[in-house]
Coordinates of C-alpha atoms in Angstrom, one line a residue:
M231 CA -39.2 -75.3 131.7
V232 CA -37.0 -72.6 130.6
E233 CA -35.8 -73.2 127.2
T234 CA -32.2 -72.6 126.8
V235 CA -31.7 -70.6 123.8
A236 CA -28.4 -71.5 122.5
E237 CA -26.7 -68.6 121.0
A238 CA -26.5 -69.1 117.4
E239 CA -23.1 -69.6 116.3
P240 CA -22.1 -67.5 113.4
P241 CA -22.3 -69.5 110.3
A242 CA -19.0 -70.9 109.1
T243 CA -17.5 -68.6 106.6
V244 CA -17.1 -70.4 103.3
S245 CA -13.8 -69.3 101.9
A246 CA -14.1 -68.5 98.2
P247 CA -11.4 -70.0 96.0
A248 CA -8.6 -67.7 95.6
V249 CA -8.8 -65.9 92.3
T250 CA -5.4 -65.3 90.8
A251 CA -5.3 -62.0 89.1
A252 CA -4.0 -62.1 85.5
P253 CA -0.7 -60.5 85.2
V254 CA -0.9 -57.1 83.7
P255 CA 0.9 -57.2 80.4
V256 CA 3.8 -54.9 80.1
A257 CA 3.0 -52.2 77.7
Q258 CA 4.8 -52.8 74.4
S259 CA 7.0 -50.0 73.2
V260 CA 5.2 -48.1 70.4
A261 CA 7.4 -46.5 67.8
P262 CA 6.7 -42.9 67.4
E263 CA 4.8 -42.1 64.2
K264 CA 6.8 -40.6 61.5
P265 CA 5.6 -37.2 60.4
L266 CA 3.8 -37.3 57.1
R267 CA 5.7 -35.8 54.3
P268 CA 3.9 -33.1 52.5
K269 CA 2.6 -34.4 49.1
A270 CA 4.8 -33.1 46.4
E271 CA 3.0 -30.9 43.9
A272 CA 2.7 -32.1 40.4
R273 CA 5.2 -30.6 38.1
L274 CA 3.8 -28.1 35.6
Y275 CA 4.6 -28.1 31.9
G276 CA 3.5 -24.7 30.9
S277 CA 0.1 -24.2 32.5
R278 CA -0.8 -27.9 33.0
T279 CA 0.6 -31.1 34.6
L280 CA 1.8 -34.0 32.5
G281 CA -1.4 -35.9 33.3
Q282 CA -3.6 -33.0 32.2
W283 CA -1.6 -32.6 29.0
I284 CA -2.0 -36.4 28.2
K285 CA -5.7 -36.2 28.9
R286 CA -6.0 -33.1 26.7
V287 CA -4.1 -34.7 23.9
V288 CA -6.2 -37.9 24.0
L289 CA -9.4 -35.9 23.9
L290 CA -8.2 -33.8 21.0
A291 CA -7.1 -36.9 19.1
L292 CA -10.4 -38.5 19.6
G293 CA -12.2 -35.3 18.6
A294 CA -10.0 -35.0 15.5
V295 CA -10.7 -38.6 14.5
A296 CA -14.4 -38.1 14.9
A297 CA -14.3 -34.8 12.9
A298 CA -12.2 -36.4 10.2
G299 CA -14.8 -39.2 9.9
I300 CA -17.6 -36.7 9.5
L301 CA -15.7 -34.7 6.9
V302 CA -15.0 -37.8 4.8
L303 CA -18.6 -38.8 4.9
A304 CA -19.7 -35.3 4.0
A305 CA -17.2 -35.0 1.2
R306 CA -18.2 -38.3 -0.3
G307 CA -21.8 -37.1 -0.2
V308 CA -20.9 -33.9 -2.0
T309 CA -19.3 -35.9 -4.9
T310 CA -22.7 -37.5 -5.6
L311 CA -24.4 -34.1 -6.1
P312 CA -25.4 -33.2 -9.7
G313 CA -22.5 -31.5 -11.6
V314 CA -19.8 -32.5 -9.1
P315 CA -18.4 -35.5 -11.0
E316 CA -18.2 -33.3 -14.2
F317 CA -16.4 -30.6 -12.2
L318 CA -13.8 -33.2 -11.0
E319 CA -13.3 -34.5 -14.5
R320 CA -12.8 -31.0 -15.9
Y321 CA -10.5 -29.9 -13.1
P322 CA -8.4 -33.0 -12.1
G323 CA -6.5 -31.1 -9.4
E324 CA -3.6 -29.5 -11.4
Y325 CA -3.0 -27.5 -14.6
H326 CA -0.1 -27.5 -17.0
L327 CA 2.9 -25.4 -16.1
P328 CA 4.6 -23.2 -18.7
E329 CA 7.1 -25.0 -20.9
T330 CA 10.0 -23.2 -19.3
A331 CA 9.3 -24.9 -15.9
E332 CA 12.1 -27.3 -14.8
S333 CA 11.4 -30.4 -12.9
G334 CA 13.3 -31.7 -9.9
F335 CA 14.7 -30.1 -6.8
P336 CA 18.2 -28.4 -7.0
W337 CA 20.8 -28.6 -4.2
W338 CA 20.0 -25.2 -2.9
A339 CA 16.3 -26.1 -2.5
Q340 CA 17.3 -29.2 -0.5
W341 CA 19.6 -27.2 1.9
T342 CA 17.2 -24.3 2.5
H343 CA 14.5 -26.8 3.1
F344 CA 16.6 -28.6 5.8
L345 CA 17.6 -25.2 7.4
N346 CA 13.9 -24.2 7.3
I347 CA 12.9 -27.3 9.3
F348 CA 15.7 -26.8 11.8
L349 CA 15.1 -23.1 12.4
M350 CA 11.3 -23.3 12.4
V351 CA 11.3 -25.9 15.1
L352 CA 13.6 -23.9 17.4
I353 CA 11.7 -20.7 16.6
I354 CA 8.4 -22.2 17.6
R355 CA 10.0 -23.7 20.8
S356 CA 11.7 -20.4 21.9
G357 CA 8.7 -18.3 21.0
Y358 CA 6.4 -20.5 23.1
Q359 CA 8.9 -20.3 26.0
G360 CA 9.1 -16.6 25.7
R361 CA 5.3 -16.4 25.8
T362 CA 4.7 -18.7 28.7
Q363 CA 7.8 -18.7 30.9
Q364 CA 7.3 -16.5 33.9
K365 CA 10.8 -16.7 35.4
P366 CA 13.5 -16.9 32.6
P367 CA 16.6 -18.9 33.5
A368 CA 18.9 -16.1 32.4
F369 CA 18.9 -12.6 30.8
W370 CA 20.8 -11.0 28.0
T371 CA 21.8 -7.3 27.5
P372 CA 23.3 -5.9 24.3
K373 CA 27.0 -4.8 24.5
R374 CA 26.1 -1.2 23.5
G375 CA 23.5 -1.1 26.2
G376 CA 19.8 -1.5 25.9
K377 CA 16.9 -3.3 27.4
K378 CA 17.6 -6.5 29.2
I379 CA 15.6 -9.4 27.8
S380 CA 15.3 -13.1 28.6
I381 CA 17.8 -15.5 27.0
N382 CA 14.9 -17.3 25.4
L383 CA 13.8 -14.1 23.7
W384 CA 17.4 -13.5 22.6
L385 CA 17.4 -17.0 21.0
H386 CA 14.1 -16.4 19.4
Q387 CA 15.1 -13.1 17.8
S388 CA 18.5 -14.5 16.7
L389 CA 16.9 -17.5 15.1
D390 CA 14.4 -15.2 13.4
I391 CA 17.2 -13.3 11.7
L392 CA 18.8 -16.6 10.5
W393 CA 15.4 -17.8 9.2
L394 CA 14.9 -14.6 7.3
V395 CA 18.3 -14.8 5.7
N396 CA 17.6 -18.4 4.7
G397 CA 14.2 -17.5 3.3
L398 CA 15.7 -14.6 1.3
I399 CA 18.3 -16.8 -0.2
F400 CA 15.6 -19.3 -1.2
V401 CA 13.4 -16.6 -2.8
V402 CA 16.3 -15.1 -4.8
L403 CA 17.4 -18.4 -6.1
L404 CA 13.8 -19.4 -6.9
V405 CA 13.3 -16.3 -9.0
A406 CA 16.7 -16.4 -10.6
S407 CA 16.3 -20.0 -11.7
G408 CA 12.8 -19.6 -13.0
R409 CA 11.4 -22.2 -10.7
W410 CA 9.1 -19.7 -9.1
V411 CA 6.4 -21.0 -11.5
R412 CA 6.3 -24.1 -9.4
I413 CA 4.8 -22.4 -6.4
V414 CA 3.3 -19.2 -7.9
P415 CA 0.0 -19.6 -9.7
T416 CA 0.2 -18.6 -13.4
S417 CA -3.4 -19.4 -14.3
W418 CA -6.8 -18.8 -12.8
E419 CA -7.3 -22.6 -13.3
A420 CA -5.3 -23.0 -10.1
F421 CA -8.3 -22.1 -8.0
P422 CA -10.9 -24.6 -9.3
N423 CA -8.2 -27.2 -9.4
A424 CA -7.2 -26.5 -5.8
L425 CA -10.9 -27.0 -4.8
S426 CA -10.9 -30.3 -6.8
A427 CA -7.7 -31.4 -5.1
L428 CA -9.1 -30.5 -1.6
L429 CA -12.3 -32.5 -2.3
Q430 CA -10.2 -35.5 -3.5
Y431 CA -8.1 -35.3 -0.3
M432 CA -11.3 -35.2 1.9
T433 CA -12.8 -38.2 0.2
L434 CA -9.5 -40.1 0.7
D435 CA -9.4 -40.6 -3.1
W436 CA -6.2 -38.6 -3.2
P437 CA -4.9 -36.9 -6.4
V438 CA -1.9 -38.5 -8.1
E439 CA 1.3 -37.3 -6.6
T440 CA 3.6 -35.8 -9.2
G441 CA 5.6 -33.4 -7.1
W442 CA 8.8 -34.0 -9.0
V443 CA 7.3 -32.4 -12.1
N444 CA 4.3 -30.4 -10.9
Y445 CA 2.5 -29.8 -7.6
N446 CA -1.2 -30.1 -7.5
S447 CA -3.0 -26.7 -7.3
L448 CA -3.8 -27.0 -3.6
Q449 CA -0.1 -27.7 -2.8
Q450 CA 0.9 -24.8 -5.0
L451 CA -1.5 -22.3 -3.3
M452 CA -0.4 -23.5 0.1
Y453 CA 3.3 -23.2 -0.7
F454 CA 2.7 -19.7 -2.1
L455 CA 0.8 -18.8 1.1
V456 CA 3.6 -20.0 3.3
V457 CA 6.5 -18.4 1.4
F458 CA 5.0 -15.1 0.2
I459 CA 2.3 -14.3 2.8
A460 CA 2.7 -16.1 6.1
A461 CA 6.5 -15.8 6.3
P462 CA 6.4 -12.0 5.6
L463 CA 3.6 -11.6 8.1
A464 CA 5.7 -13.4 10.8
A465 CA 8.7 -11.2 10.0
I466 CA 6.8 -7.9 10.0
T467 CA 4.9 -8.6 13.2
G468 CA 8.0 -10.2 14.8
A469 CA 10.0 -7.0 14.1
R470 CA 7.3 -4.9 15.7
L471 CA 7.5 -7.1 18.9
S472 CA 11.3 -7.2 19.0
E473 CA 13.6 -5.0 20.9
F474 CA 15.0 -3.6 17.7
W475 CA 11.8 -1.7 17.0
P476 CA 12.3 2.1 17.8
K477 CA 10.2 2.7 20.9
N478 CA 10.3 6.5 20.6
A479 CA 8.9 6.7 17.1
K480 CA 5.5 7.9 18.2
T481 CA 4.0 8.4 14.8
L482 CA 5.1 5.0 13.5
N483 CA 3.9 3.3 16.7
R484 CA 0.5 5.0 16.4
I485 CA 0.2 3.8 12.8
Y486 CA 1.4 0.3 13.7
P487 CA 0.3 -0.5 17.3
V488 CA 2.0 -3.3 19.1
E489 CA -1.4 -4.8 19.9
V490 CA -2.0 -5.4 16.2
A491 CA 1.3 -7.2 15.8
R492 CA 0.7 -9.3 18.8
A493 CA -2.8 -10.3 17.6
I494 CA -1.3 -11.5 14.2
H495 CA 2.0 -13.0 15.3
F496 CA 0.8 -15.8 17.5
P497 CA -1.9 -17.0 15.1
T498 CA 0.7 -17.0 12.3
M499 CA 2.8 -19.3 14.4
L500 CA -0.1 -21.6 15.0
F501 CA -0.7 -21.6 11.2
F502 CA 2.9 -22.8 10.7
V503 CA 2.5 -25.5 13.2
L504 CA -0.7 -26.8 11.5
F505 CA 0.9 -26.6 8.1
I506 CA 4.0 -28.6 9.3
L507 CA 1.8 -31.3 10.8
I508 CA -0.4 -31.7 7.6
H509 CA 2.7 -31.4 5.4
V510 CA 4.6 -34.2 7.2
F511 CA 1.5 -36.4 7.3
L512 CA 1.0 -36.1 3.5
V513 CA 4.7 -36.6 2.8
F514 CA 4.5 -40.0 4.5
S515 CA 1.1 -41.0 3.3
T516 CA 1.5 -40.3 -0.4
G517 CA 4.7 -42.2 -1.1
A518 CA 7.2 -41.6 1.7
L519 CA 10.4 -42.9 0.1
R520 CA 9.9 -41.0 -3.2
N521 CA 8.8 -37.8 -1.5
L522 CA 11.8 -37.9 0.9
N523 CA 14.2 -38.5 -2.0
H524 CA 12.8 -35.4 -3.7
M525 CA 13.7 -33.0 -1.0
F526 CA 16.7 -34.7 0.7
S527 CA 18.6 -36.4 -2.1
G528 CA 17.3 -34.6 -5.2
T529 CA 16.3 -37.8 -7.0
D530 CA 13.0 -39.2 -8.3
V531 CA 13.6 -42.8 -7.4
V532 CA 12.3 -45.1 -4.7
N533 CA 15.1 -46.1 -2.3
W534 CA 16.1 -45.4 1.3
V535 CA 18.7 -42.7 0.7
G536 CA 16.3 -39.8 1.2
F537 CA 14.8 -41.5 4.3
W538 CA 18.2 -41.8 6.1
L539 CA 19.1 -38.2 5.1
F540 CA 15.7 -37.2 6.6
A541 CA 16.4 -39.2 9.7
A542 CA 19.8 -37.4 10.1
A543 CA 18.0 -34.0 9.7
I544 CA 15.6 -34.9 12.4
A545 CA 18.4 -36.1 14.7
I546 CA 20.2 -32.8 14.2
T547 CA 17.0 -30.9 14.9
V548 CA 16.3 -32.9 18.1
A549 CA 19.9 -32.3 19.2
G550 CA 19.4 -28.5 18.6
W551 CA 16.1 -28.7 20.6
Y552 CA 17.9 -30.1 23.7
A553 CA 21.0 -28.0 23.2
A554 CA 18.9 -24.8 23.4
R555 CA 19.5 -24.5 27.1
P556 CA 21.1 -21.7 29.2
L557 CA 24.2 -23.8 29.8
V558 CA 24.8 -24.0 26.0
L559 CA 23.3 -20.7 25.0
A560 CA 25.1 -18.5 27.6
P561 CA 28.6 -18.8 26.0
I562 CA 27.2 -18.0 22.6
A563 CA 25.1 -15.1 23.9
K564 CA 28.1 -13.6 25.6
L565 CA 29.7 -13.1 22.2
F566 CA 27.1 -10.5 21.5
G567 CA 26.3 -9.1 24.9
Q568 CA 26.2 -9.7 28.6
V569 CA 24.5 -12.6 30.3
S570 CA 23.3 -12.5 33.8
S571 CA 21.1 -14.6 36.1
R572 CA 18.8 -11.6 36.8

C-alpha cells in the first residue's frame, strides 16, 4: 500500500509580541560653555606678592624671637662668669655728666625731633621707591634744563635738603645751648658703661631710665653715632648719587667713585630703619608715658599729654605718606621745574 505522504504543512508562525520601541528622548539643549577667564596675576609689591611678603615677615618674626631668646639666655650666662658681677657694679651703665649739663628737652629739640620723624619716614619711602620702581609714574626736569629724573627721586632729594636743614638747626642749637654733652661722650667711662648697659638690656634686667637728666652710655653713644656719623654719611653719599653732583669733574669722580657712595648709602638707610625700630620699642617698653612727655610736651610727668601729641605726629606722618603721590606731588614739583608723564 502506497503510503500517502502528506505534505508537511509549514509550522504555524508564532507571532512574537510586539515590542514597543522606547521613544528617543529629545536632546536637551546644552548651554555653550563660557570661556575660562585667564587667572589674574598676583599683584606685586616690590619684588614679591602680598602673600610672599606676609610669609617672609612671619618667618623673620619667628627667627627674631628665637634669636632673642638665645641672646637672653647667653647674656644671663655671661653675668654668672667670674668678674662680671663686679664689672656691672663698678660700671652701672652711665657716668656723671659735667655740672654745666642742663636737664630736660627744650622746645627746639621737640620740634626738630618731630620734623626728623616726619622727614625720615618719607625719605626712606621715596628712597626705596626710587631704588625698586622700574616705571616711574612721572618725571621732573629742572627749569634751567638738566637731566630728567623720576618724581620719586625729585621728592627724595627735596626731602634730603629739608632734613639736612633741620639737622643743621638742631646741631647749632645743641652746641649753642651747651646741651651737646648729653649726646657727646666726655669721659672714657662711656665705653665700659655702654657695654654694661648693653648686657643689662640683653638680660632683660634693664638699666634705670633717667633720660630727663642723663642718658645711659649706650643711648649716648647711639645718639652720637646717629647725629654725627650716620647722618653725615647719608648726606655725603646722597650728594654723590644726586643730580646736583658735577658729572664732568673727572678728578673728583675718580677720587670719590659713585660705586663707593652707592655701597655706603643703602646700608646707612638700613641702619636708620633698624635704629628707629629699636628706639621706638625701647621708648614704649621703658615707661611710654614719661618718655613721650619728654620729647613731645617737654615735661617729666606721667600723663597722657605727650601720648596724644605723639599720636598727632604719627597721624601727620601717615597723611604725608599717603599724600606723597604724583597727583599731589606734581603741582608742587611744577613750581621748581617741568613735570611730564615720560
